[in-house]
Amino acid sequence: MGEKIEKELPIQGIAHVAFQVSSLEQSSAFYTAFYGFEFAFAAYEDQEAWYLKINDDQFVKLVSKPEGTDDNRLVEVAFQVSDIETTVAILQERGLDPTPVEKRPDGTLASGLVGPNGHNLIFVEYTSNSKQVLARGKHLGARRVSDRLLHVGITITDEEAANQLYRDALGFQEIWRGSREDGGPDAWVNMQVPGDRGDYVEYILINDMKLSRRQMGTMHHMCLLTDDIRKAHRDMLFNALPDLERYEPLIARNNRWVCNVHDLDGTRCEIMESKPAVKK
């Protein structure tokens, strides 16, 4: 019996994060202009969705909501798996009820489930004729300020319930936790995804806070990795980001240099430096 529990899900890392946008054209232009991410392909799901390429495996997905975006713009977090059938079988063994595997409009094989906080989690296998695989080696913009999606931030009201899913069933491992002020209650927990890439999901512990639209846009975020935050910031200024104080790099609570920019619908993107800011 012991062997079953040891089985690791064949997750490779984060495939994409999807956010609602009120204008596909304007938002796509925003991410292309400032970050250098190029349009890779469109897929017509419930709404039209555009995929912008971060690297050959990772995308930011913009989902059209022309009649106005919800306060919560986070649509889904997708994890790339090497084998969807095995993934679903293991999830079922662990007492979860993932949706039946289906071929999605982008050509991937996918299954999904909803987390305890209502977040949509999708497991996708890139097939040989999926749009992701057909786009390999293309749309890798020379102006990209980052080529790695490191983590996605999600709000969590009940850490214990979240751990039952992410830690116990999915096999994520805690790698860091921090508070908003010294000695204060925990505010963030970083849960690393199985696989070699080191991608992670960041719990943002909100307990019983009632969030405004603005707070949701800041908390539900994606984080891009850079080796040099000064260069990334300079590149974004060169890419026509206004030279405003709020876009200046600063040292975050996890002792990393970061730079924050909100998109046209209020969703935050954090660029984070790979090494600690201050040697302890």
mmCIF file of C-alpha atoms in Angstrom:
data_model
loop_
_atom_site.group_PDB
_atom_site.id
_atom_site.type_symbol
_atom_site.label_atom_id
_atom_site.label_comp_id
_atom_site.label_asym_id
_atom_site.label_seq_id
_atom_site.Cartn_x
_atom_site.Cartn_y
_atom_site.Cartn_z
ATOM 1 C CA MET A 1 0.000 0.000 0.000
ATOM 2 C CA GLY A 2 2.848 2.378 0.882
ATOM 3 C CA GLU A 3 3.822 2.659 -2.769
ATOM 4 C CA LYS A 4 0.539 4.233 -3.862
ATOM 5 C CA ILE A 5 0.939 7.262 -1.626
ATOM 6 C CA GLU A 6 4.516 7.782 -2.821
ATOM 7 C CA LYS A 7 3.403 8.058 -6.452
ATOM 8 C CA GLU A 8 4.168 11.555 -7.724
ATOM 9 C CA LEU A 9 1.820 13.291 -10.096
ATOM 10 C CA PRO A 10 3.505 13.751 -13.494
ATOM 11 C CA ILE A 11 3.300 17.546 -13.205
ATOM 12 C CA GLN A 12 6.050 19.467 -14.969
ATOM 13 C CA GLY A 13 5.144 22.975 -13.840
ATOM 14 C CA ILE A 14 2.756 25.834 -14.521
ATOM 15 C CA ALA A 15 1.508 25.808 -18.131
ATOM 16 C CA HIS A 16 -0.434 29.066 -18.075
ATOM 17 C CA VAL A 17 -2.386 31.472 -15.963
ATOM 18 C CA ALA A 18 -5.584 32.921 -17.421
ATOM 19 C CA PHE A 19 -7.030 36.333 -16.631
ATOM 20 C CA GLN A 20 -10.208 38.045 -17.831
ATOM 21 C CA VAL A 21 -9.625 41.155 -19.925
ATOM 22 C CA SER A 22 -12.179 43.649 -21.206
ATOM 23 C CA SER A 23 -10.336 44.076 -24.522
ATOM 24 C CA LEU A 24 -8.224 41.321 -26.054
ATOM 25 C CA GLU A 25 -6.618 43.741 -28.500
ATOM 26 C CA GLN A 26 -5.667 46.365 -25.927
ATOM 27 C CA SER A 27 -4.498 43.876 -23.286
ATOM 28 C CA SER A 28 -2.504 41.856 -25.796
ATOM 29 C CA ALA A 29 -0.857 45.097 -26.966
ATOM 30 C CA PHE A 30 -0.089 45.968 -23.317
ATOM 31 C CA TYR A 31 1.661 42.658 -22.554
ATOM 32 C CA THR A 32 3.481 42.689 -25.889
ATOM 33 C CA ALA A 33 4.593 46.306 -25.534
ATOM 34 C CA PHE A 34 5.853 46.271 -21.941
ATOM 35 C CA TYR A 35 6.919 42.632 -21.483
ATOM 36 C CA GLY A 36 7.768 41.641 -25.066
ATOM 37 C CA PHE A 37 5.428 38.604 -24.983
ATOM 38 C CA GLU A 38 4.246 37.773 -28.482
ATOM 39 C CA PHE A 39 0.828 36.498 -29.503
ATOM 40 C CA ALA A 40 1.132 32.729 -30.088
ATOM 41 C CA PHE A 41 -2.422 31.581 -30.918
ATOM 42 C CA ALA A 42 -6.115 32.006 -30.203
ATOM 43 C CA ALA A 43 -8.514 29.346 -28.939
ATOM 44 C CA TYR A 44 -12.291 29.681 -28.889
ATOM 45 C CA GLU A 45 -13.475 28.192 -25.615
ATOM 46 C CA ASP A 46 -16.544 29.549 -23.789
ATOM 47 C CA GLN A 47 -15.110 32.936 -24.697
ATOM 48 C CA GLU A 48 -12.352 33.848 -27.101
ATOM 49 C CA ALA A 49 -8.918 33.409 -25.507
ATOM 50 C CA TRP A 50 -5.527 34.628 -26.698
ATOM 51 C CA TYR A 51 -2.301 32.966 -25.617
ATOM 52 C CA LEU A 52 0.847 35.087 -25.315
ATOM 53 C CA LYS A 53 4.097 33.183 -25.088
ATOM 54 C CA ILE A 54 6.481 33.431 -22.118
ATOM 55 C CA ASN A 55 8.535 30.386 -23.209
ATOM 56 C CA ASP A 56 7.836 27.218 -25.198
ATOM 57 C CA ASP A 57 5.904 25.665 -22.288
ATOM 58 C CA GLN A 58 4.427 28.677 -20.490
ATOM 59 C CA PHE A 59 1.850 31.249 -21.546
ATOM 60 C CA VAL A 60 -0.264 34.056 -20.194
ATOM 61 C CA LYS A 61 -3.816 33.499 -21.420
ATOM 62 C CA LEU A 62 -6.170 36.435 -21.896
ATOM 63 C CA VAL A 63 -9.875 35.588 -21.798
ATOM 64 C CA SER A 64 -12.276 37.994 -23.458
ATOM 65 C CA LYS A 65 -14.893 39.640 -21.207
ATOM 66 C CA PRO A 66 -15.991 42.561 -23.387
ATOM 67 C CA GLU A 67 -19.064 43.349 -21.283
ATOM 68 C CA GLY A 68 -16.789 44.065 -18.308
ATOM 69 C CA THR A 69 -14.479 41.988 -16.151
ATOM 70 C CA ASP A 70 -15.494 40.488 -12.797
ATOM 71 C CA ASP A 71 -13.934 41.706 -9.550
ATOM 72 C CA ASN A 72 -12.015 38.415 -9.617
ATOM 73 C CA ARG A 73 -10.225 38.324 -12.970
ATOM 74 C CA LEU A 74 -8.382 35.030 -12.299
ATOM 75 C CA VAL A 75 -9.931 32.448 -14.633
ATOM 76 C CA GLU A 76 -7.689 29.404 -14.120
ATOM 77 C CA VAL A 77 -4.243 28.127 -13.279
ATOM 78 C CA ALA A 78 -3.081 25.366 -15.634
ATOM 79 C CA PHE A 79 -0.420 22.786 -14.827
ATOM 80 C CA GLN A 80 1.457 20.990 -17.582
ATOM 81 C CA VAL A 81 1.507 17.206 -17.112
ATOM 82 C CA SER A 82 3.390 14.603 -19.114
ATOM 83 C CA ASP A 83 0.494 12.114 -18.958
ATOM 84 C CA ILE A 84 -3.088 13.193 -18.384
ATOM 85 C CA GLU A 85 -4.541 9.691 -17.926
ATOM 86 C CA THR A 86 -2.077 8.889 -15.124
ATOM 87 C CA THR A 87 -2.752 12.286 -13.552
ATOM 88 C CA VAL A 88 -6.504 11.699 -13.462
ATOM 89 C CA ALA A 89 -6.092 8.148 -12.114
ATOM 90 C CA ILE A 90 -3.869 9.370 -9.251
ATOM 91 C CA LEU A 91 -6.246 12.254 -8.452
ATOM 92 C CA GLN A 92 -9.147 9.792 -8.292
ATOM 93 C CA GLU A 93 -7.113 7.449 -6.050
ATOM 94 C CA ARG A 94 -6.614 10.388 -3.716
ATOM 95 C CA GLY A 95 -10.333 10.999 -3.404
ATOM 96 C CA LEU A 96 -10.669 13.876 -5.867
ATOM 97 C CA ASP A 97 -13.191 14.140 -8.664
ATOM 98 C CA PRO A 98 -11.439 15.635 -11.710
ATOM 99 C CA THR A 99 -13.513 16.228 -14.842
ATOM 100 C CA PRO A 100 -13.303 13.578 -17.587
ATOM 101 C CA VAL A 101 -10.337 14.058 -19.917
ATOM 102 C CA GLU A 102 -11.339 16.078 -22.967
ATOM 103 C CA LYS A 103 -9.594 17.492 -25.974
ATOM 104 C CA ARG A 104 -9.653 21.267 -25.619
ATOM 105 C CA PRO A 105 -9.903 23.774 -28.468
ATOM 106 C CA ASP A 106 -6.141 24.388 -28.243
ATOM 107 C CA GLY A 107 -5.524 20.689 -28.951
ATOM 108 C CA THR A 108 -4.413 19.781 -25.426
ATOM 109 C CA LEU A 109 -5.864 16.910 -23.410
ATOM 110 C CA ALA A 110 -7.170 18.352 -20.178
ATOM 111 C CA SER A 111 -8.975 17.634 -16.926
ATOM 112 C CA GLY A 112 -9.942 20.104 -14.231
ATOM 113 C CA LEU A 113 -11.040 20.496 -10.652
ATOM 114 C CA VAL A 114 -12.069 23.379 -8.426
ATOM 115 C CA GLY A 115 -9.990 24.209 -5.369
ATOM 116 C CA PRO A 116 -11.462 24.933 -1.921
ATOM 117 C CA ASN A 117 -11.444 28.675 -2.671
ATOM 118 C CA GLY A 118 -13.242 28.301 -5.984
ATOM 119 C CA HIS A 119 -10.083 28.529 -8.115
ATOM 120 C CA ASN A 120 -10.170 26.546 -11.363
ATOM 121 C CA LEU A 121 -7.191 24.216 -11.682
ATOM 122 C CA ILE A 122 -6.563 22.618 -15.066
ATOM 123 C CA PHE A 123 -4.152 19.786 -15.846
ATOM 124 C CA VAL A 124 -3.039 19.838 -19.478
ATOM 125 C CA GLU A 125 -1.009 17.467 -21.593
ATOM 126 C CA TYR A 126 0.514 19.070 -24.685
ATOM 127 C CA THR A 127 -0.165 16.658 -27.553
ATOM 128 C CA SER A 128 1.835 16.555 -30.776
ATOM 129 C CA ASN A 129 -0.879 18.535 -32.570
ATOM 130 C CA SER A 130 -1.677 20.963 -29.754
ATOM 131 C CA LYS A 131 -1.210 24.634 -30.574
ATOM 132 C CA GLN A 132 1.461 24.840 -27.860
ATOM 133 C CA VAL A 133 3.606 22.166 -29.537
ATOM 134 C CA LEU A 134 2.995 23.518 -33.053
ATOM 135 C CA ALA A 135 4.218 26.934 -31.845
ATOM 136 C CA ARG A 136 7.496 25.588 -30.377
ATOM 137 C CA GLY A 137 10.484 27.707 -31.324
ATOM 138 C CA LYS A 138 8.223 30.505 -32.581
ATOM 139 C CA HIS A 139 6.945 33.750 -31.028
ATOM 140 C CA LEU A 140 9.893 33.852 -28.603
ATOM 141 C CA GLY A 141 10.124 37.626 -28.604
ATOM 142 C CA ALA A 142 13.633 39.094 -28.497
ATOM 143 C CA ARG A 143 12.254 41.902 -26.268
ATOM 144 C CA ARG A 144 10.946 39.601 -23.501
ATOM 145 C CA VAL A 145 11.848 41.030 -20.088
ATOM 146 C CA SER A 146 11.444 37.523 -18.616
ATOM 147 C CA ASP A 147 11.257 34.019 -20.054
ATOM 148 C CA ARG A 148 9.932 32.259 -16.968
ATOM 149 C CA LEU A 149 6.590 32.224 -15.173
ATOM 150 C CA LEU A 150 7.694 31.426 -11.625
ATOM 151 C CA HIS A 151 4.499 31.481 -9.595
ATOM 152 C CA VAL A 152 0.817 32.389 -9.489
ATOM 153 C CA GLY A 153 -0.761 33.987 -6.417
ATOM 154 C CA ILE A 154 -4.176 32.771 -5.263
ATOM 155 C CA THR A 155 -6.341 33.811 -2.312
ATOM 156 C CA ILE A 156 -6.913 31.230 0.436
ATOM 157 C CA THR A 157 -9.445 31.586 3.251
ATOM 158 C CA ASP A 158 -8.662 28.267 4.976
ATOM 159 C CA GLU A 159 -5.045 27.124 4.897
ATOM 160 C CA GLU A 160 -5.881 23.676 6.249
ATOM 161 C CA ALA A 161 -8.424 23.007 3.479
ATOM 162 C CA ALA A 162 -5.950 24.297 0.886
ATOM 163 C CA ASN A 163 -3.240 21.977 2.221
ATOM 164 C CA GLN A 164 -5.550 18.975 1.933
ATOM 165 C CA LEU A 165 -5.671 19.650 -1.792
ATOM 166 C CA TYR A 166 -2.336 21.190 -2.749
ATOM 167 C CA ARG A 167 -0.055 19.420 -0.263
ATOM 168 C CA ASP A 168 -1.747 16.117 0.500
ATOM 169 C CA ALA A 169 -3.449 15.305 -2.819
ATOM 170 C CA LEU A 170 -1.313 17.170 -5.376
ATOM 171 C CA GLY A 171 2.032 16.739 -3.610
ATOM 172 C CA PHE A 172 3.032 20.427 -3.508
ATOM 173 C CA GLN A 173 5.700 21.231 -0.882
ATOM 174 C CA GLU A 174 5.995 24.315 1.284
ATOM 175 C CA ILE A 175 9.232 26.210 0.554
ATOM 176 C CA TRP A 176 8.654 29.581 2.289
ATOM 177 C CA ARG A 177 6.159 31.475 4.399
ATOM 178 C CA GLY A 178 6.073 35.108 5.439
ATOM 179 C CA SER A 179 4.035 37.756 7.227
ATOM 180 C CA ARG A 180 3.128 41.330 6.316
ATOM 181 C CA GLU A 181 4.996 42.661 9.360
ATOM 182 C CA ASP A 182 7.579 41.161 11.709
ATOM 183 C CA GLY A 183 5.906 38.883 14.234
ATOM 184 C CA GLY A 184 2.536 39.243 12.486
ATOM 185 C CA PRO A 185 0.324 36.370 11.332
ATOM 186 C CA ASP A 186 1.369 34.398 8.255
ATOM 187 C CA ALA A 187 0.237 36.105 5.080
ATOM 188 C CA TRP A 188 1.931 34.122 2.295
ATOM 189 C CA VAL A 189 2.853 30.474 1.842
ATOM 190 C CA ASN A 190 4.810 29.304 -1.204
ATOM 191 C CA MET A 191 3.876 25.769 -2.320
ATOM 192 C CA GLN A 192 6.242 24.259 -4.878
ATOM 193 C CA VAL A 193 4.801 22.142 -7.670
ATOM 194 C CA PRO A 194 6.180 18.597 -8.257
ATOM 195 C CA GLY A 195 8.612 18.305 -11.165
ATOM 196 C CA ASP A 196 12.024 19.777 -11.857
ATOM 197 C CA ARG A 197 11.161 23.343 -12.831
ATOM 198 C CA GLY A 198 10.564 24.678 -9.341
ATOM 199 C CA ASP A 199 7.382 26.610 -10.203
ATOM 200 C CA TYR A 200 5.104 27.287 -7.252
ATOM 201 C CA VAL A 201 1.695 28.521 -6.182
ATOM 202 C CA GLU A 202 1.593 31.315 -3.619
ATOM 203 C CA TYR A 203 -1.194 31.102 -1.059
ATOM 204 C CA ILE A 204 -2.318 34.571 -0.047
ATOM 205 C CA LEU A 205 -3.990 33.963 3.304
ATOM 206 C CA ILE A 206 -7.006 36.254 3.579
ATOM 207 C CA ASN A 207 -8.974 34.368 6.277
ATOM 208 C CA ASP A 208 -12.249 36.308 6.549
ATOM 209 C CA MET A 209 -11.143 39.540 4.786
ATOM 210 C CA LYS A 210 -13.699 40.934 2.344
ATOM 211 C CA LEU A 211 -11.703 41.913 -0.720
ATOM 212 C CA SER A 212 -12.285 44.890 -2.983
ATOM 213 C CA ARG A 213 -11.845 44.622 -6.744
ATOM 214 C CA ARG A 214 -8.486 46.396 -6.409
ATOM 215 C CA GLN A 215 -7.254 44.016 -3.696
ATOM 216 C CA MET A 216 -8.265 40.980 -5.773
ATOM 217 C CA GLY A 217 -6.318 42.327 -8.738
ATOM 218 C CA THR A 218 -3.224 42.728 -6.570
ATOM 219 C CA MET A 219 -3.515 39.346 -4.841
ATOM 220 C CA HIS A 220 -4.400 37.234 -7.900
ATOM 221 C CA HIS A 221 -1.148 37.810 -9.726
ATOM 222 C CA MET A 222 1.519 36.177 -11.821
ATOM 223 C CA CYS A 223 5.214 36.415 -11.062
ATOM 224 C CA LEU A 224 7.916 36.484 -13.735
ATOM 225 C CA LEU A 225 11.540 35.675 -12.942
ATOM 226 C CA THR A 226 14.572 37.759 -13.877
ATOM 227 C CA ASP A 227 18.263 37.522 -12.969
ATOM 228 C CA ASP A 228 18.588 41.308 -13.015
ATOM 229 C CA ILE A 229 15.687 43.481 -11.844
ATOM 230 C CA ARG A 230 17.456 46.724 -12.819
ATOM 231 C CA LYS A 231 17.857 45.493 -16.380
ATOM 232 C CA ALA A 232 14.238 44.244 -16.499
ATOM 233 C CA HIS A 233 13.033 47.638 -15.245
ATOM 234 C CA ARG A 234 15.246 49.500 -17.766
ATOM 235 C CA ASP A 235 13.980 47.233 -20.555
ATOM 236 C CA MET A 236 10.378 47.980 -19.592
ATOM 237 C CA LEU A 237 11.089 51.717 -19.571
ATOM 238 C CA PHE A 238 12.682 51.286 -22.994
ATOM 239 C CA ASN A 239 9.489 49.411 -23.973
ATOM 240 C CA ALA A 240 7.566 52.639 -23.088
ATOM 241 C CA LEU A 241 6.505 51.871 -19.503
ATOM 242 C CA PRO A 242 6.186 55.316 -17.868
ATOM 243 C CA ASP A 243 9.034 56.151 -15.467
ATOM 244 C CA LEU A 244 6.818 56.395 -12.391
ATOM 245 C CA GLU A 245 7.752 55.819 -8.775
ATOM 246 C CA ARG A 246 5.216 53.011 -8.384
ATOM 247 C CA TYR A 247 7.044 50.955 -11.029
ATOM 248 C CA GLU A 248 10.441 51.324 -9.319
ATOM 249 C CA PRO A 249 12.028 48.090 -8.036
ATOM 250 C CA LEU A 250 11.717 47.536 -4.273
ATOM 251 C CA ILE A 251 12.682 44.824 -1.800
ATOM 252 C CA ALA A 252 9.702 42.591 -0.944
ATOM 253 C CA ARG A 253 9.025 40.740 2.316
ATOM 254 C CA ASN A 254 10.765 37.635 0.963
ATOM 255 C CA ASN A 255 14.032 39.621 0.576
ATOM 256 C CA ARG A 256 13.851 39.694 -3.218
ATOM 257 C CA TRP A 257 13.890 42.732 -5.494
ATOM 258 C CA VAL A 258 10.525 43.045 -7.249
ATOM 259 C CA CYS A 259 8.818 45.389 -9.669
ATOM 260 C CA ASN A 260 4.982 45.543 -9.861
ATOM 261 C CA VAL A 261 2.792 46.647 -12.753
ATOM 262 C CA HIS A 262 -1.020 46.344 -12.996
ATOM 263 C CA ASP A 263 -2.633 45.668 -16.367
ATOM 264 C CA LEU A 264 -5.532 47.605 -17.907
ATOM 265 C CA ASP A 265 -8.105 45.615 -15.883
ATOM 266 C CA GLY A 266 -6.159 45.888 -12.616
ATOM 267 C CA THR A 267 -4.373 42.503 -12.539
ATOM 268 C CA ARG A 268 -0.878 42.671 -11.076
ATOM 269 C CA CYS A 269 2.248 41.232 -12.618
ATOM 270 C CA GLU A 270 5.282 40.967 -10.362
ATOM 271 C CA ILE A 271 8.785 40.675 -11.778
ATOM 272 C CA MET A 272 11.087 39.120 -9.191
ATOM 273 C CA GLU A 273 14.852 38.783 -9.044
ATOM 274 C CA SER A 274 16.196 35.249 -8.697
ATOM 275 C CA LYS A 275 18.676 35.928 -5.877
ATOM 276 C CA PRO A 276 18.203 37.383 -2.374
ATOM 277 C CA ALA A 277 18.455 41.188 -2.185
ATOM 278 C CA VAL A 278 20.504 41.274 0.999
ATOM 279 C CA LYS A 279 22.966 38.568 1.999
ATOM 280 C CA LYS A 280 21.888 37.459 5.479
#
